[in-house]
Coordinates of N, CA and C in Angstrom, one line a residue:
M240 N 118.8 110.0 87.1 CA 119.3 109.3 88.7 C 120.3 108.7 87.8
T241 N 121.4 109.6 89.2 CA 122.6 108.0 89.4 C 122.4 107.2 89.9
K242 N 123.5 106.1 89.4 CA 123.5 104.6 90.5 C 123.7 104.8 91.6
R243 N 124.3 105.7 92.3 CA 124.8 105.9 93.6 C 123.4 106.6 93.8
T244 N 122.3 107.7 93.7 CA 121.6 108.3 94.3 C 120.5 107.8 94.3
S245 N 120.1 106.7 93.0 CA 118.8 105.2 93.2 C 119.6 104.1 94.6
T246 N 120.9 103.7 94.5 CA 121.5 102.9 95.7 C 120.9 103.7 96.9
W247 N 120.9 105.0 97.1 CA 120.9 105.5 98.1 C 119.5 106.2 98.6
I248 N 118.6 105.6 97.3 CA 117.1 105.6 98.0 C 116.3 104.7 98.5
A249 N 117.5 103.2 97.7 CA 116.8 102.1 99.1 C 117.8 101.7 100.4
V250 N 119.0 102.3 100.3 CA 119.3 102.5 102.3 C 118.5 103.4 102.5
A251 N 117.7 104.2 101.9 CA 117.3 104.8 102.8 C 116.0 104.3 103.0
I252 N 115.5 104.1 102.5 CA 114.2 102.4 103.0 C 114.7 102.3 103.8
V253 N 115.5 101.3 104.4 CA 116.1 100.8 105.2 C 116.3 101.4 106.3
A254 N 117.0 103.0 106.6 CA 117.9 103.1 107.1 C 115.9 103.8 108.0
M255 N 115.5 104.7 107.0 CA 114.3 105.0 107.4 C 113.1 104.1 108.9
A256 N 113.7 102.9 109.2 CA 112.8 102.8 110.0 C 113.5 102.9 111.8
I257 N 114.2 104.0 111.5 CA 115.3 104.1 113.3 C 114.9 105.3 113.6
L258 N 113.9 105.5 111.7 CA 113.0 107.1 112.3 C 111.5 106.6 112.9
L259 N 111.2 105.9 112.7 CA 109.8 105.3 113.4 C 110.1 104.8 114.8
A260 N 110.0 105.7 115.5 CA 110.0 105.2 117.0 C 109.0 104.1 116.9
Y261 N 108.0 103.4 116.7 CA 107.4 102.4 117.1 C 106.1 102.2 115.9
N262 N 106.5 102.2 114.7 CA 105.5 102.6 114.4 C 105.1 101.6 113.1
F263 N 104.1 101.2 113.8 CA 103.7 99.0 112.9 C 103.7 99.4 111.2
Y264 N 103.4 100.4 110.4 CA 103.5 100.0 108.9 C 104.0 101.6 108.4
L265 N 103.9 100.7 107.3 CA 104.5 102.4 105.9 C 103.6 101.5 104.9
L266 N 102.7 102.4 103.9 CA 101.8 102.3 103.6 C 102.5 102.7 102.2
N267 N 102.7 101.5 101.4 CA 103.1 101.1 100.3 C 103.2 102.0 98.7
K268 N 102.0 102.9 99.1 CA 101.5 103.5 97.9 C 101.2 104.7 98.5
T269 N 102.1 105.8 98.0 CA 101.2 107.2 99.1 C 99.7 107.7 98.3
Q270 N 98.9 107.7 99.2 CA 97.2 107.3 98.9 C 97.3 109.0 98.5
T271 N 97.1 109.5 97.5 CA 96.5 110.6 96.5 C 95.2 111.9 97.4
A272 N 95.1 112.5 96.9 CA 94.3 113.8 97.6 C 93.4 113.4 97.6
N273 N 92.6 112.6 96.3 CA 91.1 111.8 95.9 C 90.9 110.7 96.8
E274 N 91.2 109.9 97.4 CA 91.1 108.8 97.9 C 90.8 107.7 97.4
D275 N 89.7 108.0 96.7 CA 88.4 107.5 95.4 C 89.2 107.3 94.2
K276 N 90.5 108.0 93.9 CA 91.1 107.9 92.4 C 92.1 107.2 93.3
A277 N 93.1 106.8 93.8 CA 93.6 106.1 94.1 C 93.3 104.9 94.0
E278 N 95.0 104.0 93.3 CA 94.8 102.3 93.0 C 94.9 102.3 93.7
P279 N 94.1 100.3 94.1 CA 94.7 99.2 95.2 C 95.7 99.1 94.3
V280 N 96.8 98.7 95.4 CA 97.8 98.3 95.3 C 98.1 96.7 95.8
K281 N 98.9 95.6 94.9 CA 98.6 94.3 95.2 C 99.5 94.2 95.9
P282 N 99.3 93.0 97.1 CA 100.1 92.6 97.7 C 101.1 92.0 97.9
F283 N 102.3 91.8 98.4 CA 103.8 90.7 97.9 C 103.4 90.0 98.6
Y284 N 103.2 89.9 99.7 CA 102.7 88.6 100.2 C 101.5 87.8 100.8
T285 N 100.8 87.2 100.9 CA 99.6 86.2 101.0 C 99.4 85.0 101.3
M286 N 98.5 84.7 102.0 CA 98.6 83.3 103.2 C 100.0 82.6 103.1
S287 N 100.1 83.5 104.4 CA 102.0 83.4 104.8 C 102.2 84.5 106.1
R288 N 102.7 83.2 106.9 CA 102.9 83.2 108.0 C 104.5 83.7 108.4
I289 N 105.0 84.4 109.1 CA 106.0 85.4 108.7 C 106.5 85.9 110.1
Q290 N 107.6 85.3 110.2 CA 108.2 85.9 111.8 C 109.5 86.2 111.3
Y291 N 110.1 87.4 111.5 CA 111.2 88.3 111.5 C 111.6 89.1 112.9
V292 N 113.0 89.4 112.9 CA 113.6 90.2 114.2 C 114.1 91.6 113.8
E293 N 114.3 92.3 114.3 CA 114.4 94.0 113.9 C 115.2 94.0 115.3
K294 N 116.1 94.9 114.6 CA 117.6 95.9 115.4 C 117.2 97.2 115.1
K295 N 116.8 97.4 115.8 CA 117.2 99.1 115.7 C 117.6 99.8 116.6
L296 N 117.8 100.9 116.3 CA 118.5 101.9 117.7 C 117.4 102.2 118.3
S297 N 117.5 102.2 119.8 CA 116.5 102.7 121.1 C 116.4 103.9 121.3
T298 N 114.6 104.4 121.1 CA 114.5 106.0 122.0 C 115.2 106.5 122.6
T299 N 115.8 105.7 124.0 CA 115.4 106.6 125.1 C 117.6 106.0 125.6
E300 N 117.8 105.1 124.8 CA 119.7 104.9 125.0 C 120.2 104.4 124.3
D301 N 121.8 104.6 124.3 CA 122.4 104.4 123.4 C 122.5 103.5 122.8
A302 N 121.7 102.5 122.0 CA 122.1 101.1 121.7 C 120.8 100.4 121.8
L303 N 121.1 99.6 121.0 CA 119.9 98.7 120.1 C 118.9 98.1 121.3
E304 N 117.9 97.4 120.2 CA 116.5 96.8 120.7 C 116.6 95.6 120.3
T305 N 116.2 94.8 120.1 CA 115.7 93.3 119.6 C 114.4 93.6 119.6
R306 N 113.2 93.0 118.6 CA 112.1 93.0 119.1 C 112.0 91.5 117.5
T307 N 111.2 90.8 117.8 CA 111.0 89.6 116.8 C 108.8 89.5 116.6
Y308 N 108.8 89.6 115.3 CA 107.2 89.9 115.6 C 107.1 88.9 114.4
E309 N 105.6 88.4 114.3 CA 104.9 88.1 113.8 C 104.1 88.0 112.9
V310 N 103.6 88.3 111.8 CA 103.0 88.3 110.8 C 102.0 87.1 110.0
V311 N 100.5 87.5 109.8 CA 100.2 86.8 109.1 C 99.3 87.2 108.1
F312 N 99.2 86.7 106.8 CA 98.3 87.4 105.9 C 97.8 86.5 105.3
D313 N 96.3 87.0 104.4 CA 95.0 86.1 104.3 C 95.4 86.0 102.6
D314 N 94.8 85.8 102.1 CA 94.8 85.8 100.7 C 94.3 87.3 99.6
K315 N 94.1 88.7 100.4 CA 94.1 89.6 99.9 C 94.7 90.1 100.9
G316 N 95.8 90.0 101.1 CA 97.5 91.1 102.1 C 96.6 91.2 102.7
R317 N 95.3 90.8 103.2 CA 95.2 91.6 104.1 C 96.0 91.1 105.9
F318 N 96.4 91.6 106.9 CA 97.4 91.0 108.0 C 97.2 91.3 109.4
R319 N 98.3 90.7 109.5 CA 97.8 91.0 112.1 C 98.9 90.9 112.1
T320 N 99.4 92.3 112.7 CA 101.4 91.6 112.7 C 101.1 92.0 114.2
E321 N 102.5 90.8 115.1 CA 102.4 91.3 117.4 C 103.7 91.0 117.2
V322 N 104.3 91.2 118.6 CA 105.4 91.7 118.9 C 105.3 91.1 119.4
I323 N 106.0 89.0 119.5 CA 106.4 88.5 120.1 C 107.4 87.6 120.8
D324 N 108.4 88.9 121.1 CA 109.0 88.8 122.2 C 110.5 90.8 122.2
G325 N 110.6 90.2 123.0 CA 111.3 91.8 122.9 C 110.4 92.9 124.3
P326 N 111.0 93.8 123.7 CA 110.3 95.8 124.5 C 109.1 95.3 123.3
S327 N 108.1 96.3 124.2 CA 106.8 96.0 123.9 C 105.8 94.7 123.4
K328 N 106.2 93.7 124.0 CA 105.8 92.2 123.5 C 104.0 92.2 123.5
G329 N 103.8 91.6 123.0 CA 102.1 91.5 123.0 C 101.2 92.7 122.5
T330 N 102.3 94.1 121.5 CA 101.5 94.9 120.6 C 101.1 94.4 119.7
M331 N 100.7 95.1 118.6 CA 100.4 94.8 117.7 C 99.1 95.3 116.9
A332 N 99.0 94.8 115.5 CA 98.2 95.8 114.6 C 97.6 94.8 113.8
I333 N 96.5 95.2 113.5 CA 95.7 94.6 112.3 C 95.3 95.3 110.8
W334 N 95.2 95.3 109.7 CA 94.9 95.6 108.3 C 93.9 95.2 108.1
D335 N 92.4 95.3 107.8 CA 91.5 94.2 107.7 C 90.4 94.5 106.0
G336 N 91.8 95.3 105.1 CA 91.5 95.7 103.9 C 90.9 97.5 104.1
K337 N 90.3 97.7 105.4 CA 89.4 99.2 104.9 C 89.9 100.4 106.0
M338 N 90.6 99.4 107.5 CA 91.3 100.3 108.3 C 92.1 99.7 109.1
F339 N 93.7 100.1 109.3 CA 94.8 100.0 109.6 C 94.6 100.0 111.3
R340 N 94.4 99.7 112.4 CA 94.1 99.5 113.9 C 95.3 99.5 115.0
E341 N 95.9 99.5 115.7 CA 96.9 98.9 116.8 C 97.1 98.9 117.8
Y342 N 96.9 98.3 118.0 CA 96.7 97.8 119.5 C 97.6 97.8 121.0
N343 N 98.0 98.2 122.2 CA 98.6 97.8 122.7 C 98.6 96.3 124.1
A344 N 99.5 95.6 124.8 CA 99.8 94.1 124.8 C 98.1 93.9 125.3
D345 N 97.6 95.3 126.1 CA 95.8 94.7 126.6 C 95.0 94.5 126.0
G346 N 95.4 94.4 124.8 CA 94.4 95.0 123.5 C 93.6 96.0 123.6
K347 N 94.5 97.5 124.4 CA 93.2 98.5 124.2 C 93.4 99.3 122.6
L348 N 92.5 99.6 122.1 CA 93.1 100.4 120.5 C 93.8 102.3 120.8
L349 N 94.9 102.1 120.6 CA 95.8 103.3 119.9 C 95.7 103.9 119.3
N350 N 95.4 103.2 118.3 CA 95.2 104.1 117.0 C 94.8 103.7 115.7
E351 N 93.8 104.3 114.6 CA 93.2 103.8 113.9 C 93.0 104.9 112.9
T352 N 93.2 104.0 111.2 CA 93.9 104.6 110.4 C 92.7 104.2 108.9
E353 N 92.4 105.1 108.3 CA 91.3 104.4 107.0 C 92.4 104.3 105.3
A354 N 92.5 103.0 105.6 CA 93.5 102.5 104.1 C 92.7 101.8 103.8
S355 N 92.2 101.7 103.0 CA 90.9 101.2 102.1 C 91.3 100.8 100.9
K356 N 92.1 102.3 100.1 CA 92.8 102.0 98.8 C 93.9 101.1 98.9
S357 N 94.7 101.2 99.4 CA 96.2 100.9 99.5 C 96.3 100.3 100.2
V358 N 97.7 99.0 99.5 CA 97.8 98.4 101.1 C 98.8 98.3 101.9
S359 N 98.3 98.3 103.2 CA 100.0 98.5 104.2 C 100.9 97.9 104.1
A360 N 102.1 97.5 104.8 CA 102.7 96.5 104.7 C 103.2 96.7 106.5
P361 N 103.4 95.5 107.6 CA 103.9 96.0 108.4 C 105.4 96.8 108.6
R362 N 106.5 96.3 107.7 CA 108.0 96.8 107.4 C 107.9 97.1 105.7
P363 N 109.0 98.0 105.4 CA 109.6 98.0 104.2 C 109.6 96.9 103.3
F364 N 110.4 96.1 104.2 CA 111.0 95.1 103.2 C 109.9 93.7 102.8
L365 N 108.8 93.8 103.6 CA 107.8 93.1 103.8 C 107.0 93.6 102.3
S366 N 106.9 95.2 101.9 CA 106.6 95.5 100.9 C 106.7 95.6 99.8
R367 N 105.9 95.2 98.6 CA 105.8 95.1 97.3 C 107.2 96.4 96.4
G368 N 106.9 97.8 96.9 CA 107.5 98.3 96.3 C 109.3 97.9 96.6
F369 N 109.3 98.0 98.3 CA 111.1 97.9 98.4 C 111.4 96.3 97.4
N370 N 111.0 95.2 97.9 CA 111.1 93.8 96.7 C 111.1 94.4 95.7
E371 N 110.5 95.0 95.5 CA 111.2 94.9 93.7 C 112.1 96.2 93.7
Q372 N 111.8 97.3 94.0 CA 112.6 98.0 93.8 C 114.4 97.7 93.8
I373 N 114.6 97.2 95.4 CA 115.6 96.3 95.6 C 116.1 95.1 94.6
L374 N 115.0 94.1 94.0 CA 115.1 93.7 93.0 C 115.6 93.8 91.7
K375 N 115.0 95.2 90.9 CA 115.2 95.8 90.3 C 117.1 96.2 90.7
F376 N 117.7 97.0 91.3 CA 118.5 97.0 91.1 C 119.5 96.1 90.8
I377 N 119.7 95.0 91.2 CA 120.6 93.6 92.0 C 120.6 93.0 90.6
E378 N 119.4 93.3 89.1 CA 119.3 92.8 88.0 C 119.9 94.1 86.7
D379 N 119.9 95.3 87.6 CA 120.5 96.0 86.4 C 122.2 96.6 87.1
G380 N 122.5 95.8 88.0 CA 124.1 95.5 88.9 C 123.9 96.5 88.9
D381 N 123.5 97.7 89.5 CA 124.0 98.2 90.6 C 124.3 97.9 92.1
F382 N 124.1 97.0 92.3 CA 124.5 96.0 93.5 C 125.8 95.5 93.5
G383 N 126.5 95.4 92.1 CA 127.7 94.4 92.0 C 127.6 92.4 92.0
Q384 N 128.5 92.2 92.3 CA 128.4 90.9 92.7 C 128.3 90.6 93.4
V385 N 127.8 89.1 93.2 CA 127.5 88.3 95.1 C 128.7 88.6 96.1
E386 N 129.2 88.5 97.4 CA 129.7 88.7 98.1 C 129.7 87.6 99.7
G387 N 128.2 86.3 99.3 CA 128.5 85.6 99.6 C 127.2 84.8 99.6
E388 N 127.2 84.3 100.6 CA 126.2 82.9 100.7 C 125.7 82.5 101.9
A389 N 124.1 82.8 102.4 CA 124.1 82.5 103.4 C 122.6 82.0 103.5
D390 N 122.2 81.5 104.5 CA 120.8 80.3 105.0 C 119.9 81.7 106.0
I391 N 119.0 81.9 105.7 CA 117.8 82.6 105.9 C 116.7 82.0 106.1
A392 N 115.9 81.7 107.7 CA 114.6 81.1 107.7 C 114.5 79.7 106.6
G393 N 115.5 79.1 106.7 CA 115.5 77.8 105.5 C 115.3 78.3 104.4
N394 N 116.0 79.4 103.9 CA 116.1 79.7 102.4 C 117.3 80.4 101.7
A395 N 118.3 79.7 100.5 CA 119.5 80.2 100.6 C 119.1 81.5 100.3
A396 N 120.1 82.5 100.1 CA 120.4 83.8 100.5 C 121.5 84.2 99.6
D397 N 121.7 85.0 98.4 CA 122.5 85.3 98.6 C 123.1 87.0 98.8
V398 N 124.6 87.4 99.3 CA 124.7 87.9 100.0 C 125.0 89.1 99.2
F399 N 124.7 90.6 99.3 CA 125.4 92.4 98.1 C 125.5 92.9 99.2
V400 N 127.0 93.6 99.2 CA 127.4 94.7 100.0 C 127.4 95.7 99.4
K401 N 126.8 97.1 99.5 CA 127.1 98.3 99.0 C 127.1 99.5 100.4
K402 N 128.9 100.0 99.9 CA 128.9 100.7 100.6 C 129.9 102.1 99.8
E403 N 129.4 103.2 100.4 CA 128.9 104.9 100.3 C 129.9 105.6 100.8
P404 N 130.6 106.1 101.2 CA 130.7 107.4 101.9 C 129.2 108.1 102.7
S405 N 128.8 108.5 103.2 CA 127.6 109.2 104.4 C 127.8 109.8 104.2
S406 N 126.2 110.7 103.4 CA 126.1 112.1 104.0 C 126.3 112.5 105.2
T407 N 126.0 113.9 105.3 CA 126.4 114.1 107.0 C 125.1 113.5 107.4
V408 N 125.5 113.0 108.7 CA 124.7 112.7 109.0 C 124.0 113.5 110.0
P409 N 122.7 113.1 110.4 CA 121.9 114.9 111.8 C 122.3 114.7 112.7
K410 N 122.9 115.9 113.3 CA 123.6 116.2 114.2 C 122.6 115.3 115.4
E411 N 121.3 115.2 115.5 CA 120.4 114.3 116.5 C 120.8 113.1 116.9
W412 N 121.5 112.9 115.6 CA 122.2 111.3 115.6 C 123.3 111.3 116.6
I413 N 124.3 112.4 115.9 CA 125.5 112.2 117.0 C 125.1 112.6 118.1
K414 N 124.2 112.9 118.6 CA 124.0 113.3 120.4 C 123.8 112.4 120.6
Q415 N 122.3 111.4 120.5 CA 121.6 110.6 120.7 C 122.4 109.4 120.7
Y416 N 123.4 108.9 119.8 CA 124.1 107.7 119.6 C 125.9 107.8 118.7
P417 N 126.1 108.4 120.0 CA 127.6 108.8 119.6 C 128.2 107.1 119.5
S418 N 128.1 106.8 119.6 CA 128.8 104.7 119.8 C 128.3 104.7 118.1
F419 N 127.4 105.1 118.0 CA 127.3 104.8 116.0 C 127.4 105.3 114.9
F420 N 127.9 107.2 115.7 CA 127.3 107.7 114.9 C 128.8 109.0 115.2
D421 N 129.7 109.4 114.6 CA 131.0 110.8 114.5 C 131.0 111.8 113.8
K422 N 131.0 112.4 114.4 CA 130.9 113.7 114.3 C 131.5 114.3 112.5
D423 N 132.5 113.9 112.7 CA 133.4 113.9 111.2 C 133.0 113.1 110.4
D424 N 133.3 111.8 110.8 CA 134.3 110.5 109.7 C 132.5 109.3 110.2
N425 N 132.2 109.7 108.6 CA 131.3 108.3 108.5 C 131.1 107.7 107.4
A426 N 131.2 106.2 107.3 CA 131.1 105.8 106.0 C 129.7 104.5 106.5
E427 N 128.8 104.4 105.3 CA 127.8 103.8 105.7 C 127.7 102.7 104.4
E428 N 127.4 101.5 104.9 CA 126.9 99.8 103.8 C 125.8 99.6 104.2
A429 N 125.2 99.4 103.0 CA 124.4 98.1 103.4 C 124.0 97.0 103.0
T430 N 123.7 95.9 103.6 CA 123.2 94.4 103.2 C 122.6 94.2 102.8
Y431 N 122.1 93.3 101.5 CA 120.7 93.2 101.9 C 121.2 91.1 101.2
Y432 N 119.9 90.6 101.9 CA 120.0 89.1 101.6 C 118.8 89.3 100.9
V433 N 118.9 88.6 99.5 CA 118.3 88.3 98.6 C 117.8 86.7 98.0
A434 N 116.8 86.1 98.4 CA 116.6 84.7 97.9 C 117.8 84.5 96.5
S435 N 118.0 83.7 96.2 CA 118.9 83.2 95.1 C 118.3 82.7 93.7
D436 N 116.2 82.4 93.3 CA 115.9 82.5 93.2 C 115.6 84.0 92.6
R437 N 115.7 84.6 93.4 CA 116.1 85.8 93.2 C 114.2 86.7 93.4
S438 N 113.5 86.1 94.1 CA 111.8 86.2 94.1 C 112.1 86.9 95.6
K439 N 112.5 87.3 96.3 CA 112.3 88.1 97.2 C 113.8 89.1 98.6
V440 N 113.2 89.7 98.6 CA 114.8 90.0 100.0 C 114.1 89.1 101.3
L441 N 115.2 88.6 101.9 CA 115.2 87.8 103.2 C 115.5 88.7 104.4
G442 N 116.5 90.0 104.0 CA 116.7 91.0 105.0 C 117.7 91.8 104.8
A443 N 117.5 92.9 105.7 CA 118.7 94.2 105.5 C 119.4 94.6 106.6
E444 N 120.6 95.2 106.5 CA 121.4 96.2 107.2 C 121.6 96.5 106.9
S445 N 122.1 97.4 108.3 CA 122.9 98.9 107.9 C 124.0 99.1 108.9
R446 N 124.5 99.9 108.5 CA 125.9 99.6 109.3 C 126.6 101.1 109.0
N447 N 127.5 101.8 110.3 CA 128.2 103.0 110.2 C 129.6 102.5 110.5
N448 N 130.4 103.0 109.8 CA 131.7 102.3 110.1 C 131.6 101.1 110.8
G449 N 131.5 100.5 110.1 CA 130.7 98.9 110.5 C 130.9 99.1 111.6
K450 N 129.7 99.5 112.6 CA 129.2 99.4 113.0 C 127.1 99.1 112.5
L451 N 126.4 97.8 113.4 CA 125.1 98.0 113.0 C 124.2 98.3 113.8
F452 N 123.8 99.4 112.8 CA 122.7 100.2 113.6 C 121.3 100.2 112.8
Y453 N 121.0 99.1 112.4 CA 119.8 99.0 111.9 C 119.9 97.5 111.2
S454 N 119.2 96.2 111.7 CA 118.5 95.3 111.0 C 117.4 94.6 110.7
V455 N 117.1 93.9 109.7 CA 115.3 93.4 109.9 C 116.0 92.3 109.5
K456 N 115.6 90.7 109.7 CA 115.6 89.5 109.0 C 114.6 88.9 109.4
M457 N 114.3 87.7 108.0 CA 113.1 86.3 108.7 C 114.0 85.7 109.6
Q458 N 112.7 85.3 110.3 CA 112.9 84.1 111.2 C 112.4 82.6 110.9
K459 N 111.2 82.7 110.0 CA 110.6 82.2 109.4 C 109.2 82.1 108.9
L460 N 109.3 81.8 107.1 CA 108.6 82.0 106.3 C 108.0 80.3 106.5
E461 N 106.8 80.6 106.3 CA 105.6 79.9 105.9 C 104.7 79.9 105.0
T462 N 103.9 78.6 104.0 CA 102.5 79.1 103.7 C 101.7 78.5 104.5
L463 N 100.4 78.8 104.5 CA 99.7 78.9 104.9 C 98.0 78.4 104.1
D464 N 97.5 77.0 104.2 CA 96.6 76.6 103.5 C 95.6 77.2 103.9
T465 N 94.9 77.4 105.2 CA 93.4 78.4 105.8 C 94.2 79.4 106.4
F466 N 93.2 80.3 106.7 CA 93.4 81.3 107.4 C 91.9 82.0 108.1
D467 N 92.3 81.9 109.3 CA 91.1 82.2 110.1 C 91.1 83.5 110.5
P468 N 89.6 83.4 109.6 CA 89.1 84.8 110.0 C 89.2 85.9 111.2
N469 N 89.1 85.0 112.7 CA 89.7 85.5 113.9 C 91.1 86.3 113.4
W470 N 91.9 85.7 113.1 CA 93.0 86.5 113.3 C 93.1 88.1 112.8
L471 N 92.1 88.7 112.1 CA 91.9 90.1 112.3 C 91.2 90.6 113.2
K472 N 91.0 90.0 113.8 CA 90.6 90.7 114.9 C 91.3 90.8 116.2
A473 N 90.8 91.4 117.2 CA 91.5 92.2 118.5 C 91.3 91.5 119.3
K474 N 92.3 91.2 120.2 CA 91.9 89.4 121.3 C 91.2 90.1 122.5

């Protein structure tokens, strides 16, 4: 695997979010055909409360939508995530260690999926797989030198920017988002905000021709001393 290929795997993980119209989760590990043989995945976050802001392309117009999420994790990595601001405010999802359930703003169950062997994550950048892969790219020098510094959710962060000529943009993207993607000339770059102690990824952004089309950044990150079991129950 070339550095270019491995780098774009990371970029694809970030850009993937624009294809998930409104899906709260991504399994950290692909489940095997035989669920009983799947090995549990160690969660990346435990006993934590995280607020993050996500900007992604709207499914109905040529524009970005902004949502703020809050996630609480217990000591086993089980979580509750809720939209606390923006479109779909009040919708939430809960992973209780056995089932992943999604609810609308009125608390009505919309979907449930058995996910007892693999740990779910509300967003790729909160998953162990994503964080460890990005940190490995940095350690291996694939992202080059630090381009700057930033403060993300009270944490010192180093900024890495990876620029690459884009592969062909899907025709449907160009048609639906003409202000973000060009028919012939596209140059993408990915920006990663990584904790200065190299412990975690605090944010990621994707731009095409200099224009932001996806962003996710932590707004608040705190450690919990206690976890209320009721947080893993619907309202």
